[in-house]
Amino acid sequence: MKFLNQAKQICERQRRRTGNLFALFAGLAILFVVFTGALHAQVDTGTILGTITDSSGAAVANATVTVRNEETGLVLKQTTKGDGSYSFTALKIGNYSVTVEAPSFQVKTLEHLTVAIQQLLVENLILQPGKTSSTVTVVAQNAVLQTQDASVGQVVGEHMIDNLPLNGRNYTLLAQLAPGTTTTVYDSGHGELESGTFTANGVTTTYNNYLLDGITNNNMTVDFGNGNSFTLLPPPDGLAEFKVETGDYSAEYGRSGGAIINAVTHSGQNMLFGDLWYFNRNRFFDSNDYFLKRAGQARPEFNRNQFGFSLGGPVMLPHFNGHDRVFFFVDYNGETERQGQAYTSSVPTALEQSSGFTNLSDLFGGESGTQTDILGRVTNLGQVFDPATTRYLSAGTVDPVTGSVAKVTGYVREPFAGNMIPKQRISSVSAALLALFPAPNTNLTTANKTANNYVSAPVNQITNNTFDARSDQNISSKDQMFERGSFGYIPRVIPDPCPTAANCGTSATNGPEFDVILGVAVGETHTFNANLLNEARIGYNRIHRNIVGDFGDEANLNQQYGVPGIPSADGDGGLAQIRVTGLSELGEHNNNPEYEVGAES
């Protein structure tokens, strides 16, 4: 109430001076500071707190407690309250030392305290009587079990991120080490399963909440078409640590009903550090796909190269020394991947295509026996009849075409001579479209020559270039600030099963795609006093995804094959989607072209 009364008084003074509008904004700003400072939510920081007592257990008031970040040199001080308690909130993750000084007591220092994401680190210190010139130094042993809250989760630190095996160096895969998580069977686009998507406690994947540096990092496109549930994916070398929470977490995560994946990028420190990396994976030890091997084709191509660097330290410029004050960290991650994707498709048989689709005997090659029509005529199973000659006859009536008497009531039609459809009866448009299918390359000697008679392994092509840059400033013991910018350009080509405009595909993600990803974050922490702190964050993430399909840039493709009434300009999406029973789909998926932009701030 004290702060609210002060806010009202300031608003009233500003209203008299400059008018109601300014008073409104001033009041909102003050209330923002007051209420933000009153909350204890810490998205990606931690807290060191405890009580200072003497050897008899009595509280030591007005003792000076100093917390120092061992990597950046940041020093924070406060005095203990009447009950001997102290609390340092909104501490960036890292290693800290705590020093306590009080008259008539020995100085006590606790070193190498590790503060993790959202950790409440309780350190109760006992001071021994003695001269203040005497110092007792203790190396901290962090507790394995945190009992200050009931949340269920796991912190994945830098050591685990760097040393555990990661397919594709995707840190989100490590989230599945947390209790209550499992991989998802849902696989949208070109690989949500491969991207690390998971379910927590049985809740669907879309309810997971990804955070990066305290800013939302969720994929805001409507269908996760690029295969990821997140927007930004820093390399493992660019992360300090992340935490996965799967239950009973704080109300500050009100958006989510699933898991919380809370990651923090690396900050610079007083010592220059960094690394270079290169990883290669290829098909040398891979086994062949069953259907490709059956068709006598070689193992699909696979070659993945991942490379990059990270570098961090103090900002050092002519006439400026950033030690203990200004730090930087940058990382770059590049990737090229060429991987054959095995497909099985159903295409017209070689005989169908060579005959101009007048000879359909391959469709009935496995059938034997005869059939009798209502006129008593016997024909082989697999005989093709002329639909234009269909007529209805009552039992006992004479058929005007053959002169035979109908034995029962029903329909009758005439068979095509030689079981061949006359060429003039075949639509030129249909023949041209069906001719787009490639020739079959398997099932050539089996009775059923039409099902899954074409296998292929076109090569997926993915290029990934991502970049992160972060700066941190220790402006004073009361103000700390950081800025982070991230950018990604990810062109990829996921070819359709068939190399022609027939496509043979069923996925909207096939074809050339270009993803442009942007993310920025700014944060500032201001300490008013030991009881009041304000932490402000602002961020913006954006995904721009564009996909047109393998033949989507070919103008007038529908007109070229005689499909009327469909506009077909450059980039319109290629050949219209056509479904033929028993065959793979013709043309582009009906969702192409796609142009998606997902953004959140």
PDB file of C-alpha atoms in Angstrom, residues 418-558:
ATOM      1  CA  GLY A 418      -9.689 -58.115 -78.877  1.00  0.00           C
ATOM      2  CA  ASN A 419     -10.118 -56.643 -75.391  1.00  0.00           C
ATOM      3  CA  MET A 420      -8.586 -53.402 -76.703  1.00  0.00           C
ATOM      4  CA  ILE A 421     -10.091 -49.937 -76.222  1.00  0.00           C
ATOM      5  CA  PRO A 422     -10.153 -48.005 -79.528  1.00  0.00           C
ATOM      6  CA  LYS A 423      -7.770 -45.051 -79.477  1.00  0.00           C
ATOM      7  CA  GLN A 424     -10.517 -42.646 -80.482  1.00  0.00           C
ATOM      8  CA  ARG A 425     -12.308 -43.536 -77.272  1.00  0.00           C
ATOM      9  CA  ILE A 426      -9.366 -42.400 -75.107  1.00  0.00           C
ATOM     10  CA  SER A 427      -9.379 -38.759 -73.944  1.00  0.00           C
ATOM     11  CA  SER A 428      -6.291 -37.004 -75.225  1.00  0.00           C
ATOM     12  CA  VAL A 429      -6.164 -34.968 -72.004  1.00  0.00           C
ATOM     13  CA  SER A 430      -6.295 -38.088 -69.826  1.00  0.00           C
ATOM     14  CA  ALA A 431      -3.687 -39.876 -71.931  1.00  0.00           C
ATOM     15  CA  ALA A 432      -1.310 -36.909 -71.743  1.00  0.00           C
ATOM     16  CA  LEU A 433      -1.708 -36.657 -67.954  1.00  0.00           C
ATOM     17  CA  LEU A 434      -1.271 -40.384 -67.363  1.00  0.00           C
ATOM     18  CA  ALA A 435       1.808 -40.351 -69.588  1.00  0.00           C
ATOM     19  CA  LEU A 436       3.461 -38.064 -67.020  1.00  0.00           C
ATOM     20  CA  PHE A 437       3.925 -41.045 -64.713  1.00  0.00           C
ATOM     21  CA  PRO A 438       7.366 -42.686 -64.936  1.00  0.00           C
ATOM     22  CA  ALA A 439       7.720 -46.282 -66.114  1.00  0.00           C
ATOM     23  CA  PRO A 440       7.424 -48.918 -63.375  1.00  0.00           C
ATOM     24  CA  ASN A 441      10.672 -50.431 -62.098  1.00  0.00           C
ATOM     25  CA  THR A 442       9.462 -53.212 -59.782  1.00  0.00           C
ATOM     26  CA  ASN A 443       6.666 -55.813 -59.599  1.00  0.00           C
ATOM     27  CA  LEU A 444       7.358 -56.419 -63.323  1.00  0.00           C
ATOM     28  CA  THR A 445       6.924 -60.197 -63.114  1.00  0.00           C
ATOM     29  CA  THR A 446       4.277 -60.469 -60.409  1.00  0.00           C
ATOM     30  CA  ALA A 447       0.587 -61.061 -60.921  1.00  0.00           C
ATOM     31  CA  ASN A 448      -0.278 -57.640 -59.472  1.00  0.00           C
ATOM     32  CA  LYS A 449       1.833 -55.289 -61.555  1.00  0.00           C
ATOM     33  CA  THR A 450       0.135 -52.069 -60.491  1.00  0.00           C
ATOM     34  CA  ALA A 451       0.459 -51.760 -56.710  1.00  0.00           C
ATOM     35  CA  ASN A 452       3.679 -50.129 -55.440  1.00  0.00           C
ATOM     36  CA  ASN A 453       5.367 -50.803 -58.766  1.00  0.00           C
ATOM     37  CA  TYR A 454       7.699 -47.787 -58.683  1.00  0.00           C
ATOM     38  CA  VAL A 455      10.387 -47.192 -56.072  1.00  0.00           C
ATOM     39  CA  SER A 456      12.641 -44.159 -55.906  1.00  0.00           C
ATOM     40  CA  ALA A 457      15.079 -42.412 -53.589  1.00  0.00           C
ATOM     41  CA  PRO A 458      15.216 -38.727 -54.555  1.00  0.00           C
ATOM     42  CA  VAL A 459      17.666 -36.684 -52.553  1.00  0.00           C
ATOM     43  CA  ASN A 460      16.489 -34.233 -49.900  1.00  0.00           C
ATOM     44  CA  GLN A 461      18.687 -31.138 -49.892  1.00  0.00           C
ATOM     45  CA  ILE A 462      18.869 -29.038 -46.736  1.00  0.00           C
ATOM     46  CA  THR A 463      21.161 -26.096 -46.084  1.00  0.00           C
ATOM     47  CA  ASN A 464      21.126 -24.438 -42.686  1.00  0.00           C
ATOM     48  CA  ASN A 465      22.819 -21.192 -41.725  1.00  0.00           C
ATOM     49  CA  THR A 466      22.039 -19.746 -38.277  1.00  0.00           C
ATOM     50  CA  PHE A 467      23.743 -17.014 -36.296  1.00  0.00           C
ATOM     51  CA  ASP A 468      23.397 -15.709 -32.724  1.00  0.00           C
ATOM     52  CA  ALA A 469      25.013 -12.634 -31.166  1.00  0.00           C
ATOM     53  CA  ARG A 470      24.645 -11.527 -27.568  1.00  0.00           C
ATOM     54  CA  SER A 471      26.069  -8.725 -25.456  1.00  0.00           C
ATOM     55  CA  ASP A 472      25.867  -8.255 -21.681  1.00  0.00           C
ATOM     56  CA  GLN A 473      26.598  -5.109 -19.685  1.00  0.00           C
ATOM     57  CA  ASN A 474      27.194  -4.680 -15.982  1.00  0.00           C
ATOM     58  CA  ILE A 475      26.230  -1.009 -15.979  1.00  0.00           C
ATOM     59  CA  SER A 476      26.436  -0.769 -12.194  1.00  0.00           C
ATOM     60  CA  SER A 477      25.652  -2.825  -9.137  1.00  0.00           C
ATOM     61  CA  LYS A 478      22.022  -1.752  -9.641  1.00  0.00           C
ATOM     62  CA  ASP A 479      21.668  -2.169 -13.410  1.00  0.00           C
ATOM     63  CA  GLN A 480      22.468  -5.060 -15.713  1.00  0.00           C
ATOM     64  CA  MET A 481      21.393  -5.373 -19.348  1.00  0.00           C
ATOM     65  CA  PHE A 482      21.617  -7.822 -22.258  1.00  0.00           C
ATOM     66  CA  GLU A 483      20.734  -7.856 -25.956  1.00  0.00           C
ATOM     67  CA  ARG A 484      20.517 -10.898 -28.224  1.00  0.00           C
ATOM     68  CA  GLY A 485      19.870 -11.186 -31.956  1.00  0.00           C
ATOM     69  CA  SER A 486      19.373 -14.425 -33.917  1.00  0.00           C
ATOM     70  CA  PHE A 487      19.015 -15.040 -37.644  1.00  0.00           C
ATOM     71  CA  GLY A 488      18.510 -18.139 -39.739  1.00  0.00           C
ATOM     72  CA  TYR A 489      18.286 -18.802 -43.471  1.00  0.00           C
ATOM     73  CA  ILE A 490      17.254 -22.374 -44.277  1.00  0.00           C
ATOM     74  CA  PRO A 491      16.644 -23.263 -47.940  1.00  0.00           C
ATOM     75  CA  ARG A 492      15.666 -26.856 -48.609  1.00  0.00           C
ATOM     76  CA  VAL A 493      14.407 -29.068 -51.413  1.00  0.00           C
ATOM     77  CA  ILE A 494      12.310 -32.123 -50.600  1.00  0.00           C
ATOM     78  CA  PRO A 495      11.638 -33.729 -54.008  1.00  0.00           C
ATOM     79  CA  ASP A 496       8.514 -35.681 -54.840  1.00  0.00           C
ATOM     80  CA  PRO A 497       8.650 -39.462 -55.373  1.00  0.00           C
ATOM     81  CA  CYS A 498       8.286 -39.076 -59.151  1.00  0.00           C
ATOM     82  CA  PRO A 499      10.684 -36.816 -61.081  1.00  0.00           C
ATOM     83  CA  THR A 500       8.028 -35.588 -63.539  1.00  0.00           C
ATOM     84  CA  ALA A 501       5.106 -33.190 -63.131  1.00  0.00           C
ATOM     85  CA  ALA A 502       3.068 -36.222 -62.036  1.00  0.00           C
ATOM     86  CA  ASN A 503       4.888 -35.830 -58.657  1.00  0.00           C
ATOM     87  CA  CYS A 504       3.231 -38.940 -57.104  1.00  0.00           C
ATOM     88  CA  GLY A 505       3.337 -37.144 -53.769  1.00  0.00           C
ATOM     89  CA  THR A 506       0.862 -36.689 -50.941  1.00  0.00           C
ATOM     90  CA  SER A 507       2.655 -34.073 -48.811  1.00  0.00           C
ATOM     91  CA  ALA A 508       2.353 -30.298 -48.975  1.00  0.00           C
ATOM     92  CA  THR A 509       5.941 -29.980 -47.758  1.00  0.00           C
ATOM     93  CA  ASN A 510       7.494 -31.466 -50.887  1.00  0.00           C
ATOM     94  CA  GLY A 511       9.295 -29.076 -53.206  1.00  0.00           C
ATOM     95  CA  PRO A 512      11.622 -26.095 -52.831  1.00  0.00           C
ATOM     96  CA  GLU A 513      11.189 -24.250 -49.538  1.00  0.00           C
ATOM     97  CA  PHE A 514      12.813 -21.184 -48.035  1.00  0.00           C
ATOM     98  CA  ASP A 515      12.651 -20.396 -44.316  1.00  0.00           C
ATOM     99  CA  VAL A 516      13.850 -17.037 -42.984  1.00  0.00           C
ATOM    100  CA  ILE A 517      13.922 -16.859 -39.177  1.00  0.00           C
ATOM    101  CA  LEU A 518      14.520 -13.793 -37.009  1.00  0.00           C
ATOM    102  CA  GLY A 519      14.611 -13.331 -33.243  1.00  0.00           C
ATOM    103  CA  VAL A 520      15.619 -10.457 -30.966  1.00  0.00           C
ATOM    104  CA  ALA A 521      15.538 -10.040 -27.192  1.00  0.00           C
ATOM    105  CA  VAL A 522      16.437  -7.204 -24.812  1.00  0.00           C
ATOM    106  CA  GLY A 523      16.412  -7.342 -21.031  1.00  0.00           C
ATOM    107  CA  GLU A 524      17.233  -4.901 -18.237  1.00  0.00           C
ATOM    108  CA  THR A 525      17.335  -5.550 -14.504  1.00  0.00           C
ATOM    109  CA  HIS A 526      17.249  -2.638 -12.055  1.00  0.00           C
ATOM    110  CA  THR A 527      17.603  -3.017  -8.298  1.00  0.00           C
ATOM    111  CA  PHE A 528      15.947  -0.230  -6.320  1.00  0.00           C
ATOM    112  CA  ASN A 529      16.833  -1.715  -2.925  1.00  0.00           C
ATOM    113  CA  ALA A 530      17.016  -5.060  -1.191  1.00  0.00           C
ATOM    114  CA  ASN A 531      13.209  -5.342  -1.287  1.00  0.00           C
ATOM    115  CA  LEU A 532      12.371  -3.954  -4.718  1.00  0.00           C
ATOM    116  CA  LEU A 533      13.637  -5.093  -8.123  1.00  0.00           C
ATOM    117  CA  ASN A 534      12.324  -4.590 -11.648  1.00  0.00           C
ATOM    118  CA  GLU A 535      13.138  -6.921 -14.543  1.00  0.00           C
ATOM    119  CA  ALA A 536      11.960  -5.835 -18.009  1.00  0.00           C
ATOM    120  CA  ARG A 537      12.084  -8.049 -21.117  1.00  0.00           C
ATOM    121  CA  ILE A 538      11.004  -7.415 -24.673  1.00  0.00           C
ATOM    122  CA  GLY A 539      11.409  -9.726 -27.649  1.00  0.00           C
ATOM    123  CA  TYR A 540      10.238 -10.506 -31.159  1.00  0.00           C
ATOM    124  CA  ASN A 541      10.376 -13.765 -33.159  1.00  0.00           C
ATOM    125  CA  ARG A 542       9.368 -14.285 -36.781  1.00  0.00           C
ATOM    126  CA  ILE A 543       9.241 -17.191 -39.249  1.00  0.00           C
ATOM    127  CA  HIS A 544       8.725 -16.562 -42.945  1.00  0.00           C
ATOM    128  CA  ARG A 545       8.114 -19.793 -44.862  1.00  0.00           C
ATOM    129  CA  ASN A 546       7.609 -20.045 -48.616  1.00  0.00           C
ATOM    130  CA  ILE A 547       7.052 -23.258 -50.610  1.00  0.00           C
ATOM    131  CA  VAL A 548       5.862 -23.587 -54.216  1.00  0.00           C
ATOM    132  CA  GLY A 549       6.296 -27.274 -55.115  1.00  0.00           C
ATOM    133  CA  ASP A 550       8.676 -29.030 -57.508  1.00  0.00           C
ATOM    134  CA  PHE A 551       6.940 -27.716 -60.647  1.00  0.00           C
ATOM    135  CA  GLY A 552       5.175 -24.763 -59.060  1.00  0.00           C
ATOM    136  CA  ASP A 553       7.225 -22.209 -60.993  1.00  0.00           C
ATOM    137  CA  GLU A 554       6.261 -23.563 -64.430  1.00  0.00           C
ATOM    138  CA  ALA A 555       3.713 -21.208 -65.988  1.00  0.00           C
ATOM    139  CA  ASN A 556       0.755 -22.513 -68.025  1.00  0.00           C
ATOM    140  CA  LEU A 557       1.397 -26.108 -66.990  1.00  0.00           C
ATOM    141  CA  ASN A 558      -2.312 -26.945 -66.721  1.00  0.00           C
TER     142      ASN A 558
END
